[in-house]
PDB file of C-alpha atoms in Angstrom:
ATOM      1  CA  MET A   1     -71.100 -52.767   3.027  1.00 87.00           C
ATOM      2  CA  GLU A   2     -67.835 -54.520   2.446  1.00 94.00           C
ATOM      3  CA  ILE A   3     -64.979 -52.361   4.581  1.00 96.00           C
ATOM      4  CA  GLY A   4     -61.127 -52.742   5.683  1.00 97.00           C
ATOM      5  CA  ALA A   5     -58.784 -50.293   7.610  1.00 97.00           C
ATOM      6  CA  VAL A   6     -55.838 -49.949   9.568  1.00 97.00           C
ATOM      7  CA  ALA A   7     -54.305 -47.690  11.809  1.00 96.00           C
ATOM      8  CA  ALA A   8     -51.258 -46.655  13.579  1.00 94.00           C
ATOM      9  CA  MET A   9     -49.963 -49.146  11.534  1.00 94.00           C
ATOM     10  CA  ARG A  10     -45.969 -48.919  11.552  1.00 93.00           C
ATOM     11  CA  TYR A  11     -43.205 -50.226   9.172  1.00 95.00           C
ATOM     12  CA  VAL A  12     -45.249 -51.259   6.145  1.00 96.00           C
ATOM     13  CA  LYS A  13     -45.452 -48.610   3.144  1.00 93.00           C
ATOM     14  CA  ASP A  14     -48.423 -49.685   1.656  1.00 93.00           C
ATOM     15  CA  GLY A  15     -51.283 -48.634   4.093  1.00 94.00           C
ATOM     16  CA  ILE A  16     -54.326 -48.706   1.190  1.00 95.00           C
ATOM     17  CA  ARG A  17     -53.531 -52.226   0.371  1.00 96.00           C
ATOM     18  CA  ALA A  18     -53.025 -53.512   3.819  1.00 97.00           C
ATOM     19  CA  ALA A  19     -56.561 -52.005   4.561  1.00 97.00           C
ATOM     20  CA  ARG A  20     -57.781 -53.957   1.187  1.00 97.00           C
ATOM     21  CA  LEU A  21     -56.345 -57.087   3.086  1.00 98.00           C
ATOM     22  CA  VAL A  22     -58.382 -56.700   5.948  1.00 98.00           C
ATOM     23  CA  MET A  23     -61.264 -56.225   3.823  1.00 97.00           C
ATOM     24  CA  GLN A  24     -60.769 -59.265   1.738  1.00 97.00           C
ATOM     25  CA  TYR A  25     -59.293 -61.688   4.188  1.00 98.00           C
ATOM     26  CA  THR A  26     -60.846 -61.199   7.496  1.00 98.00           C
ATOM     27  CA  GLU A  27     -64.433 -60.499   9.104  1.00 97.00           C
ATOM     28  CA  HIS A  28     -62.899 -57.735  11.163  1.00 98.00           C
ATOM     29  CA  THR A  29     -63.610 -54.039   9.837  1.00 97.00           C
ATOM     30  CA  LEU A  30     -60.221 -52.160  11.740  1.00 98.00           C
ATOM     31  CA  LEU A  31     -56.644 -53.437  12.919  1.00 98.00           C
ATOM     32  CA  VAL A  32     -54.408 -51.234  14.485  1.00 97.00           C
ATOM     33  CA  GLY A  33     -50.903 -50.811  15.647  1.00 95.00           C
ATOM     34  CA  GLU A  34     -48.502 -54.037  15.708  1.00 95.00           C
ATOM     35  CA  LYS A  35     -50.799 -56.411  14.769  1.00 97.00           C
ATOM     36  CA  ALA A  36     -51.969 -54.628  11.832  1.00 97.00           C
ATOM     37  CA  SER A  37     -48.289 -54.394  10.636  1.00 97.00           C
ATOM     38  CA  LEU A  38     -47.971 -58.233  11.231  1.00 97.00           C
ATOM     39  CA  PHE A  39     -51.336 -58.906   9.288  1.00 98.00           C
ATOM     40  CA  ALA A  40     -50.066 -56.711   6.985  1.00 98.00           C
ATOM     41  CA  ILE A  41     -46.416 -58.857   5.904  1.00 98.00           C
ATOM     42  CA  SER A  42     -47.964 -62.003   7.007  1.00 97.00           C
ATOM     43  CA  MET A  43     -50.513 -61.236   3.861  1.00 97.00           C
ATOM     44  CA  GLY A  44     -47.553 -60.331   1.567  1.00 97.00           C
ATOM     45  CA  LEU A  45     -46.567 -57.127   1.778  1.00 97.00           C
ATOM     46  CA  PRO A  46     -43.068 -56.019   2.055  1.00 96.00           C
ATOM     47  CA  GLY A  47     -41.843 -55.167   5.665  1.00 92.00           C
ATOM     48  CA  PRO A  48     -40.749 -54.558   7.902  1.00 96.00           C
ATOM     49  CA  MET A  49     -39.283 -51.719   6.503  1.00 95.00           C
ATOM     50  CA  ASN A  50     -37.800 -48.275   7.931  1.00 95.00           C
ATOM     51  CA  LEU A  51     -40.371 -45.342   6.984  1.00 92.00           C
ATOM     52  CA  SER A  52     -38.400 -42.847   7.833  1.00 91.00           C
ATOM     53  CA  SER A  53     -36.522 -40.407   5.191  1.00 93.00           C
ATOM     54  CA  GLU A  54     -34.324 -37.493   5.010  1.00 95.00           C
ATOM     55  CA  GLU A  55     -36.829 -35.253   4.677  1.00 92.00           C
ATOM     56  CA  SER A  56     -39.047 -36.378   8.058  1.00 90.00           C
ATOM     57  CA  LEU A  57     -36.005 -36.656  10.437  1.00 95.00           C
ATOM     58  CA  HIS A  58     -34.966 -33.127   9.645  1.00 95.00           C
ATOM     59  CA  LYS A  59     -38.937 -32.018  10.186  1.00 92.00           C
ATOM     60  CA  TRP A  60     -38.805 -33.984  13.404  1.00 93.00           C
ATOM     61  CA  ASN A  61     -35.144 -32.677  14.558  1.00 96.00           C
ATOM     62  CA  LYS A  62     -36.658 -29.004  13.850  1.00 96.00           C
ATOM     63  CA  TRP A  63     -39.762 -29.697  15.896  1.00 94.00           C
ATOM     64  CA  LYS A  64     -37.296 -31.264  18.752  1.00 95.00           C
ATOM     65  CA  GLU A  65     -35.276 -28.051  18.521  1.00 96.00           C
ATOM     66  CA  ASN A  66     -38.440 -25.569  18.643  1.00 96.00           C
ATOM     67  CA  ASP A  67     -39.449 -27.367  22.646  1.00 95.00           C
ATOM     68  CA  CYS A  68     -41.382 -29.776  20.387  1.00 95.00           C
ATOM     69  CA  GLN A  69     -43.676 -26.846  19.171  1.00 93.00           C
ATOM     70  CA  PRO A  70     -46.895 -26.693  18.002  1.00 91.00           C
ATOM     71  CA  ASN A  71     -48.060 -29.890  19.341  1.00 91.00           C
ATOM     72  CA  PHE A  72     -51.775 -31.191  20.198  1.00 92.00           C
ATOM     73  CA  ARG A  73     -51.593 -31.009  23.751  1.00 93.00           C
ATOM     74  CA  LYS A  74     -53.601 -29.108  25.785  1.00 91.00           C
ATOM     75  CA  ASN A  75     -53.945 -28.421  29.666  1.00 93.00           C
ATOM     76  CA  VAL A  76     -50.967 -29.863  30.625  1.00 94.00           C
ATOM     77  CA  SER A  77     -47.753 -28.961  31.929  1.00 94.00           C
ATOM     78  CA  PRO A  78     -44.982 -27.748  30.849  1.00 93.00           C
ATOM     79  CA  SER A  79     -47.223 -26.201  28.008  1.00 89.00           C
ATOM     80  CA  ASN A  80     -44.104 -25.347  26.001  1.00 91.00           C
ATOM     81  CA  SER A  81     -41.645 -27.875  26.297  1.00 93.00           C
ATOM     82  CA  CYS A  82     -41.199 -31.895  25.197  1.00 94.00           C
ATOM     83  CA  GLY A  83     -42.569 -33.091  28.507  1.00 92.00           C
ATOM     84  CA  PRO A  84     -43.032 -35.070  30.150  1.00 95.00           C
ATOM     85  CA  TYR A  85     -46.456 -33.769  30.377  1.00 95.00           C
ATOM     86  CA  HIS A  86     -48.625 -33.956  33.784  1.00 94.00           C
ATOM     87  CA  PRO A  87     -51.857 -32.673  33.908  1.00 95.00           C
ATOM     88  CA  ASN A  88     -52.635 -28.848  35.008  1.00 91.00           C
ATOM     89  CA  ILE A  89     -53.057 -28.351  38.696  1.00 77.00           C
ATOM     90  CA  ASN A  90     -56.062 -26.498  37.964  1.00 68.00           C
ATOM     91  CA  SER A  91     -57.635 -29.302  36.244  1.00 57.00           C
ATOM     92  CA  ASP A  92     -60.367 -30.568  38.697  1.00 57.00           C
ATOM     93  CA  PHE A  93     -61.212 -34.635  37.585  1.00 55.00           C
ATOM     94  CA  SER A  94     -63.370 -34.955  40.145  1.00 55.00           C
ATOM     95  CA  ASP A  95     -65.979 -32.778  38.808  1.00 55.00           C
ATOM     96  CA  THR A  96     -68.474 -34.774  36.811  1.00 52.00           C
ATOM     97  CA  SER A  97     -70.578 -32.079  35.200  1.00 54.00           C
ATOM     98  CA  CYS A  98     -70.758 -30.414  32.216  1.00 54.00           C
ATOM     99  CA  SER A  99     -71.896 -26.881  33.115  1.00 49.00           C
ATOM    100  CA  SER A 100     -68.287 -25.604  31.918  1.00 51.00           C
ATOM    101  CA  LEU A 101     -69.027 -27.274  28.127  1.00 52.00           C
ATOM    102  CA  ASN A 102     -70.719 -25.064  25.488  1.00 54.00           C
ATOM    103  CA  HIS A 103     -73.472 -27.580  24.072  1.00 53.00           C
ATOM    104  CA  MET A 104     -75.294 -25.180  21.715  1.00 52.00           C
ATOM    105  CA  GLY A 105     -72.210 -22.346  20.673  1.00 63.00           C
ATOM    106  CA  THR A 106     -69.413 -22.574  18.829  1.00 68.00           C
ATOM    107  CA  THR A 107     -66.077 -23.961  19.951  1.00 65.00           C
ATOM    108  CA  ILE A 108     -63.017 -21.994  19.207  1.00 65.00           C
ATOM    109  CA  ARG A 109     -60.421 -24.713  19.061  1.00 63.00           C
ATOM    110  CA  LYS A 110     -56.432 -24.256  18.629  1.00 64.00           C
ATOM    111  CA  ILE A 111     -55.628 -25.879  15.634  1.00 57.00           C
ATOM    112  CA  LEU A 112     -52.451 -26.286  13.612  1.00 59.00           C
ATOM    113  CA  PRO A 113     -52.122 -25.155  10.462  1.00 57.00           C
ATOM    114  CA  VAL A 114     -52.961 -27.484   7.419  1.00 59.00           C
ATOM    115  CA  ASN A 115     -51.321 -26.986   4.445  1.00 56.00           C
ATOM    116  CA  ILE A 116     -49.382 -28.237   1.581  1.00 54.00           C
ATOM    117  CA  PHE A 117     -45.985 -28.552   3.395  1.00 59.00           C
ATOM    118  CA  ASN A 118     -47.705 -30.912   6.160  1.00 58.00           C
ATOM    119  CA  HIS A 119     -51.174 -32.702   4.536  1.00 64.00           C
ATOM    120  CA  ASP A 120     -50.692 -35.609   2.263  1.00 77.00           C
ATOM    121  CA  THR A 121     -53.943 -37.535   2.348  1.00 90.00           C
ATOM    122  CA  ILE A 122     -55.027 -38.979  -0.628  1.00 93.00           C
ATOM    123  CA  SER A 123     -58.630 -39.857  -1.229  1.00 95.00           C
ATOM    124  CA  MET A 124     -60.116 -41.680  -4.263  1.00 96.00           C
ATOM    125  CA  ALA A 125     -62.999 -42.829  -5.371  1.00 97.00           C
ATOM    126  CA  VAL A 126     -64.196 -45.323  -8.389  1.00 96.00           C
ATOM    127  CA  VAL A 127     -67.303 -46.278 -10.161  1.00 95.00           C
ATOM    128  CA  ASP A 128     -66.657 -48.820 -12.697  1.00 93.00           C
ATOM    129  CA  LYS A 129     -68.185 -50.053 -15.915  1.00 91.00           C
ATOM    130  CA  VAL A 130     -70.924 -52.266 -14.279  1.00 93.00           C
ATOM    131  CA  GLY A 131     -71.806 -49.348 -11.976  1.00 92.00           C
ATOM    132  CA  HIS A 132     -70.194 -50.854  -8.098  1.00 95.00           C
ATOM    133  CA  VAL A 133     -68.971 -47.671  -6.524  1.00 97.00           C
ATOM    134  CA  ALA A 134     -65.328 -48.110  -4.261  1.00 96.00           C
ATOM    135  CA  VAL A 135     -63.719 -45.088  -2.083  1.00 97.00           C
ATOM    136  CA  GLY A 136     -60.292 -45.555   0.071  1.00 96.00           C
ATOM    137  CA  THR A 137     -58.312 -43.030   1.652  1.00 95.00           C
ATOM    138  CA  SER A 138     -54.537 -43.102   2.874  1.00 94.00           C
ATOM    139  CA  THR A 139     -52.534 -40.468   5.405  1.00 91.00           C
ATOM    140  CA  ASN A 140     -49.686 -40.287   7.271  1.00 87.00           C
ATOM    141  CA  GLY A 141     -51.836 -38.629   9.668  1.00 85.00           C
ATOM    142  CA  ALA A 142     -51.076 -34.727  11.370  1.00 87.00           C
ATOM    143  CA  THR A 143     -47.774 -33.743  11.558  1.00 86.00           C
ATOM    144  CA  SER A 144     -46.577 -33.397  15.345  1.00 88.00           C
ATOM    145  CA  LYS A 145     -49.276 -35.763  16.266  1.00 90.00           C
ATOM    146  CA  ILE A 146     -48.812 -37.517  19.917  1.00 93.00           C
ATOM    147  CA  PRO A 147     -47.813 -40.620  19.448  1.00 91.00           C
ATOM    148  CA  GLY A 148     -50.756 -43.556  19.411  1.00 92.00           C
ATOM    149  CA  ARG A 149     -53.432 -41.172  17.417  1.00 94.00           C
ATOM    150  CA  VAL A 150     -55.984 -42.104  14.916  1.00 95.00           C
ATOM    151  CA  GLY A 151     -57.157 -39.880  12.715  1.00 92.00           C
ATOM    152  CA  ASP A 152     -60.427 -39.821  10.589  1.00 94.00           C
ATOM    153  CA  GLY A 153     -59.021 -41.750   7.714  1.00 94.00           C
ATOM    154  CA  PRO A 154     -59.914 -45.140   9.158  1.00 95.00           C
ATOM    155  CA  ILE A 155     -62.897 -44.411  10.941  1.00 96.00           C
ATOM    156  CA  PRO A 156     -65.763 -45.500   8.674  1.00 94.00           C
ATOM    157  CA  GLY A 157     -68.097 -42.655   7.440  1.00 97.00           C
ATOM    158  CA  SER A 158     -65.813 -39.904   7.859  1.00 97.00           C
ATOM    159  CA  SER A 159     -63.153 -39.716   5.411  1.00 96.00           C
ATOM    160  CA  ALA A 160     -64.679 -42.288   2.987  1.00 97.00           C
ATOM    161  CA  TYR A 161     -67.517 -43.627   2.677  1.00 98.00           C
ATOM    162  CA  ALA A 162     -69.753 -45.551  -0.580  1.00 97.00           C
ATOM    163  CA  ASP A 163     -72.854 -47.133  -1.323  1.00 97.00           C
ATOM    164  CA  ASP A 164     -73.121 -48.876  -4.935  1.00 96.00           C
ATOM    165  CA  GLU A 165     -77.323 -47.473  -4.796  1.00 96.00           C
ATOM    166  CA  VAL A 166     -75.667 -43.700  -4.246  1.00 97.00           C
ATOM    167  CA  GLY A 167     -72.348 -42.493  -4.759  1.00 97.00           C
ATOM    168  CA  ALA A 168     -68.933 -42.012  -3.037  1.00 98.00           C
ATOM    169  CA  CYS A 169     -67.473 -39.278  -0.950  1.00 98.00           C
ATOM    170  CA  GLY A 170     -63.882 -38.676   0.089  1.00 97.00           C
ATOM    171  CA  ALA A 171     -62.713 -36.373   2.972  1.00 96.00           C
ATOM    172  CA  THR A 172     -59.585 -34.275   3.698  1.00 94.00           C
ATOM    173  CA  GLY A 173     -58.520 -31.944   6.797  1.00 93.00           C
ATOM    174  CA  ASP A 174     -58.363 -31.634  10.530  1.00 93.00           C
ATOM    175  CA  GLY A 175     -59.461 -35.374  11.279  1.00 93.00           C
ATOM    176  CA  ASP A 176     -59.726 -35.402  15.122  1.00 94.00           C
ATOM    177  CA  ILE A 177     -63.043 -32.671  14.451  1.00 95.00           C
ATOM    178  CA  MET A 178     -64.328 -34.325  11.516  1.00 96.00           C
ATOM    179  CA  MET A 179     -64.460 -37.824  12.666  1.00 96.00           C
ATOM    180  CA  ARG A 180     -66.738 -36.412  15.365  1.00 97.00           C
ATOM    181  CA  PHE A 181     -69.463 -35.518  12.294  1.00 98.00           C
ATOM    182  CA  LEU A 182     -68.853 -38.072   9.990  1.00 98.00           C
ATOM    183  CA  PRO A 183     -69.473 -36.294   7.227  1.00 98.00           C
ATOM    184  CA  CYS A 184     -69.038 -38.874   4.345  1.00 98.00           C
ATOM    185  CA  TYR A 185     -72.019 -40.375   5.900  1.00 98.00           C
ATOM    186  CA  GLN A 186     -73.695 -37.588   5.866  1.00 98.00           C
ATOM    187  CA  VAL A 187     -72.839 -36.621   2.258  1.00 98.00           C
ATOM    188  CA  ILE A 188     -74.124 -40.226   1.330  1.00 98.00           C
ATOM    189  CA  GLU A 189     -77.357 -40.455   3.547  1.00 98.00           C
ATOM    190  CA  SER A 190     -78.245 -36.674   2.269  1.00 98.00           C
ATOM    191  CA  MET A 191     -77.576 -38.013  -1.763  1.00 98.00           C
ATOM    192  CA  ARG A 192     -80.140 -40.633  -1.157  1.00 98.00           C
ATOM    193  CA  ARG A 193     -82.321 -38.657   0.328  1.00 97.00           C
ATOM    194  CA  GLY A 194     -82.397 -36.769  -3.398  1.00 97.00           C
ATOM    195  CA  MET A 195     -79.789 -33.864  -2.509  1.00 97.00           C
ATOM    196  CA  GLN A 196     -77.307 -33.287  -5.430  1.00 97.00           C
ATOM    197  CA  PRO A 197     -73.761 -33.690  -4.641  1.00 98.00           C
ATOM    198  CA  LYS A 198     -72.882 -29.795  -4.571  1.00 97.00           C
ATOM    199  CA  ILE A 199     -75.854 -29.522  -1.797  1.00 97.00           C
ATOM    200  CA  ALA A 200     -74.776 -32.874  -0.066  1.00 98.00           C
ATOM    201  CA  ALA A 201     -71.441 -31.653   0.157  1.00 98.00           C
ATOM    202  CA  GLU A 202     -71.994 -28.592   1.389  1.00 97.00           C
ATOM    203  CA  ASP A 203     -74.096 -29.197   3.940  1.00 97.00           C
ATOM    204  CA  ALA A 204     -71.839 -31.765   5.711  1.00 98.00           C
ATOM    205  CA  ILE A 205     -68.886 -29.173   5.579  1.00 97.00           C
ATOM    206  CA  SER A 206     -71.710 -26.394   6.766  1.00 96.00           C
ATOM    207  CA  ARG A 207     -72.630 -28.590  10.042  1.00 96.00           C
ATOM    208  CA  ILE A 208     -68.831 -28.992  11.237  1.00 96.00           C
ATOM    209  CA  ALA A 209     -68.133 -25.127  10.491  1.00 96.00           C
ATOM    210  CA  ILE A 210     -71.092 -23.920  12.563  1.00 95.00           C
ATOM    211  CA  LYS A 211     -69.496 -25.800  15.599  1.00 95.00           C
ATOM    212  CA  PHE A 212     -66.001 -25.347  15.322  1.00 95.00           C
ATOM    213  CA  PRO A 213     -65.655 -22.018  13.092  1.00 93.00           C
ATOM    214  CA  ASN A 214     -61.967 -22.414  12.459  1.00 91.00           C
ATOM    215  CA  PHE A 215     -61.725 -25.919  11.240  1.00 91.00           C
ATOM    216  CA  ILE A 216     -60.161 -26.860   8.205  1.00 92.00           C
ATOM    217  CA  GLY A 217     -61.086 -28.927   6.174  1.00 94.00           C
ATOM    218  CA  ALA A 218     -62.627 -30.791   2.362  1.00 96.00           C
ATOM    219  CA  VAL A 219     -65.416 -33.224   0.917  1.00 97.00           C
ATOM    220  CA  PHE A 220     -65.821 -34.470  -2.391  1.00 97.00           C
ATOM    221  CA  ALA A 221     -69.066 -36.212  -4.004  1.00 98.00           C
ATOM    222  CA  VAL A 222     -69.753 -37.957  -6.434  1.00 97.00           C
ATOM    223  CA  SER A 223     -72.856 -39.952  -7.716  1.00 97.00           C
ATOM    224  CA  LYS A 224     -73.435 -43.197  -9.055  1.00 95.00           C
ATOM    225  CA  ASN A 225     -74.005 -41.681 -11.983  1.00 93.00           C
ATOM    226  CA  GLY A 226     -70.596 -39.586 -12.704  1.00 93.00           C
ATOM    227  CA  LEU A 227     -72.197 -36.145 -10.700  1.00 95.00           C
ATOM    228  CA  HIS A 228     -69.487 -34.415  -8.915  1.00 97.00           C
ATOM    229  CA  ALA A 229     -68.681 -31.150  -6.328  1.00 97.00           C
ATOM    230  CA  GLY A 230     -67.065 -30.947  -3.723  1.00 97.00           C
ATOM    231  CA  ALA A 231     -67.049 -28.185  -0.715  1.00 97.00           C
ATOM    232  CA  CYS A 232     -64.121 -27.053   1.462  1.00 96.00           C
ATOM    233  CA  HIS A 233     -63.949 -24.611   4.801  1.00 95.00           C
ATOM    234  CA  GLY A 234     -61.014 -22.745   5.863  1.00 92.00           C
ATOM    235  CA  TRP A 235     -59.079 -23.359   2.698  1.00 90.00           C
ATOM    236  CA  THR A 236     -58.970 -23.788  -1.111  1.00 92.00           C
ATOM    237  CA  PHE A 237     -59.620 -26.975  -2.079  1.00 92.00           C
ATOM    238  CA  GLN A 238     -58.799 -28.921  -5.590  1.00 94.00           C
ATOM    239  CA  TYR A 239     -59.719 -32.356  -6.171  1.00 96.00           C
ATOM    240  CA  SER A 240     -59.607 -34.079  -9.985  1.00 96.00           C
ATOM    241  CA  VAL A 241     -61.864 -36.014 -11.881  1.00 96.00           C
ATOM    242  CA  ARG A 242     -61.098 -38.422 -14.929  1.00 95.00           C
ATOM    243  CA  VAL A 243     -63.888 -40.538 -16.884  1.00 91.00           C
ATOM    244  CA  PRO A 244     -62.830 -43.040 -19.907  1.00 89.00           C
ATOM    245  CA  SER A 245     -63.180 -40.439 -22.596  1.00 91.00           C
ATOM    246  CA  MET A 246     -60.780 -38.155 -21.039  1.00 92.00           C
ATOM    247  CA  GLU A 247     -56.948 -38.302 -21.820  1.00 93.00           C
ATOM    248  CA  ASP A 248     -56.008 -37.033 -18.254  1.00 95.00           C
ATOM    249  CA  VAL A 249     -57.595 -35.827 -15.627  1.00 94.00           C
ATOM    250  CA  GLU A 250     -59.474 -32.496 -14.857  1.00 96.00           C
ATOM    251  CA  VAL A 251     -58.553 -30.241 -11.858  1.00 96.00           C
ATOM    252  CA  PHE A 252     -61.417 -28.822 -10.049  1.00 96.00           C
ATOM    253  CA  THR A 253     -60.766 -25.802  -7.619  1.00 96.00           C
ATOM    254  CA  VAL A 254     -63.503 -25.017  -4.797  1.00 96.00           C
ATOM    255  CA  THR A 255     -63.350 -22.151  -2.854  1.00 94.00           C
ATOM    256  CA  PRO A 256     -64.372 -21.922   1.251  1.00 92.00           C
ATOM    257  CA  GLN A 257     -68.058 -21.587   1.609  1.00 70.00           C
ATOM    258  CA  THR A 258     -69.748 -19.791   5.060  1.00 65.00           C
ATOM    259  CA  ALA A 259     -71.350 -21.554   7.507  1.00 53.00           C
ATOM    260  CA  SER A 260     -75.059 -21.866   6.390  1.00 56.00           C
ATOM    261  CA  PRO A 261     -76.398 -25.417   6.608  1.00 52.00           C
ATOM    262  CA  HIS A 262     -78.477 -26.251   3.592  1.00 53.00           C
ATOM    263  CA  VAL A 263     -82.463 -27.229   4.742  1.00 49.00           C
ATOM    264  CA  PRO A 264     -83.120 -30.669   2.788  1.00 49.00           C
TER     265      PRO A 264
END
């Protein structure tokens, strides 16, 4: 139950090491923004440094030339430019009722494509020789995100969760949706109740897909004994595994599943 996380951290390259410093040297769980950067540098990480590359600047300039499209704005005007943005004139913020919300049905959400060209999440779980389990997730976040956005990467139970008594889980995909369901916490608790990793992973993904049938995401699950599996929705997902007896990693491919929940 030890944990550390950083979010919206700039000017420091090694986010996962910064998160570990939070875990090792503070009583906090999550540090964010400029102060997270200052903390990481004060604890010995290199910085401040410019993290932009020629490739990232080229992508940003192309996005600006395309009127900042696509982006993650909704219910704003203008909808097809770089702003400044204002709430739509038709938005009625005085209406506090929930009558317009579809609580029981599915939600069709406009999402940006998630693929190898704009996706960089790395999640890794380790079981050591005495049985301790650890997991960490690191990401640059969603391409074209609104400044200040925090995704599921640093959210406990969403992109990663581990328990020595059970195992570990890592996740990737549409973090703004996935964090609403804490899929990795769900996986670990399902495994705690006796589900095998494959069924636990599929169940967690199905819970999301039922509400958001067009979401894109995946999880992997590994038990404390090394049994592992993955599940995904909206794309084909790959994860790799290595044990001491192997000379190299083995890559496993997981195909998308339908949104049918498993009942324990």
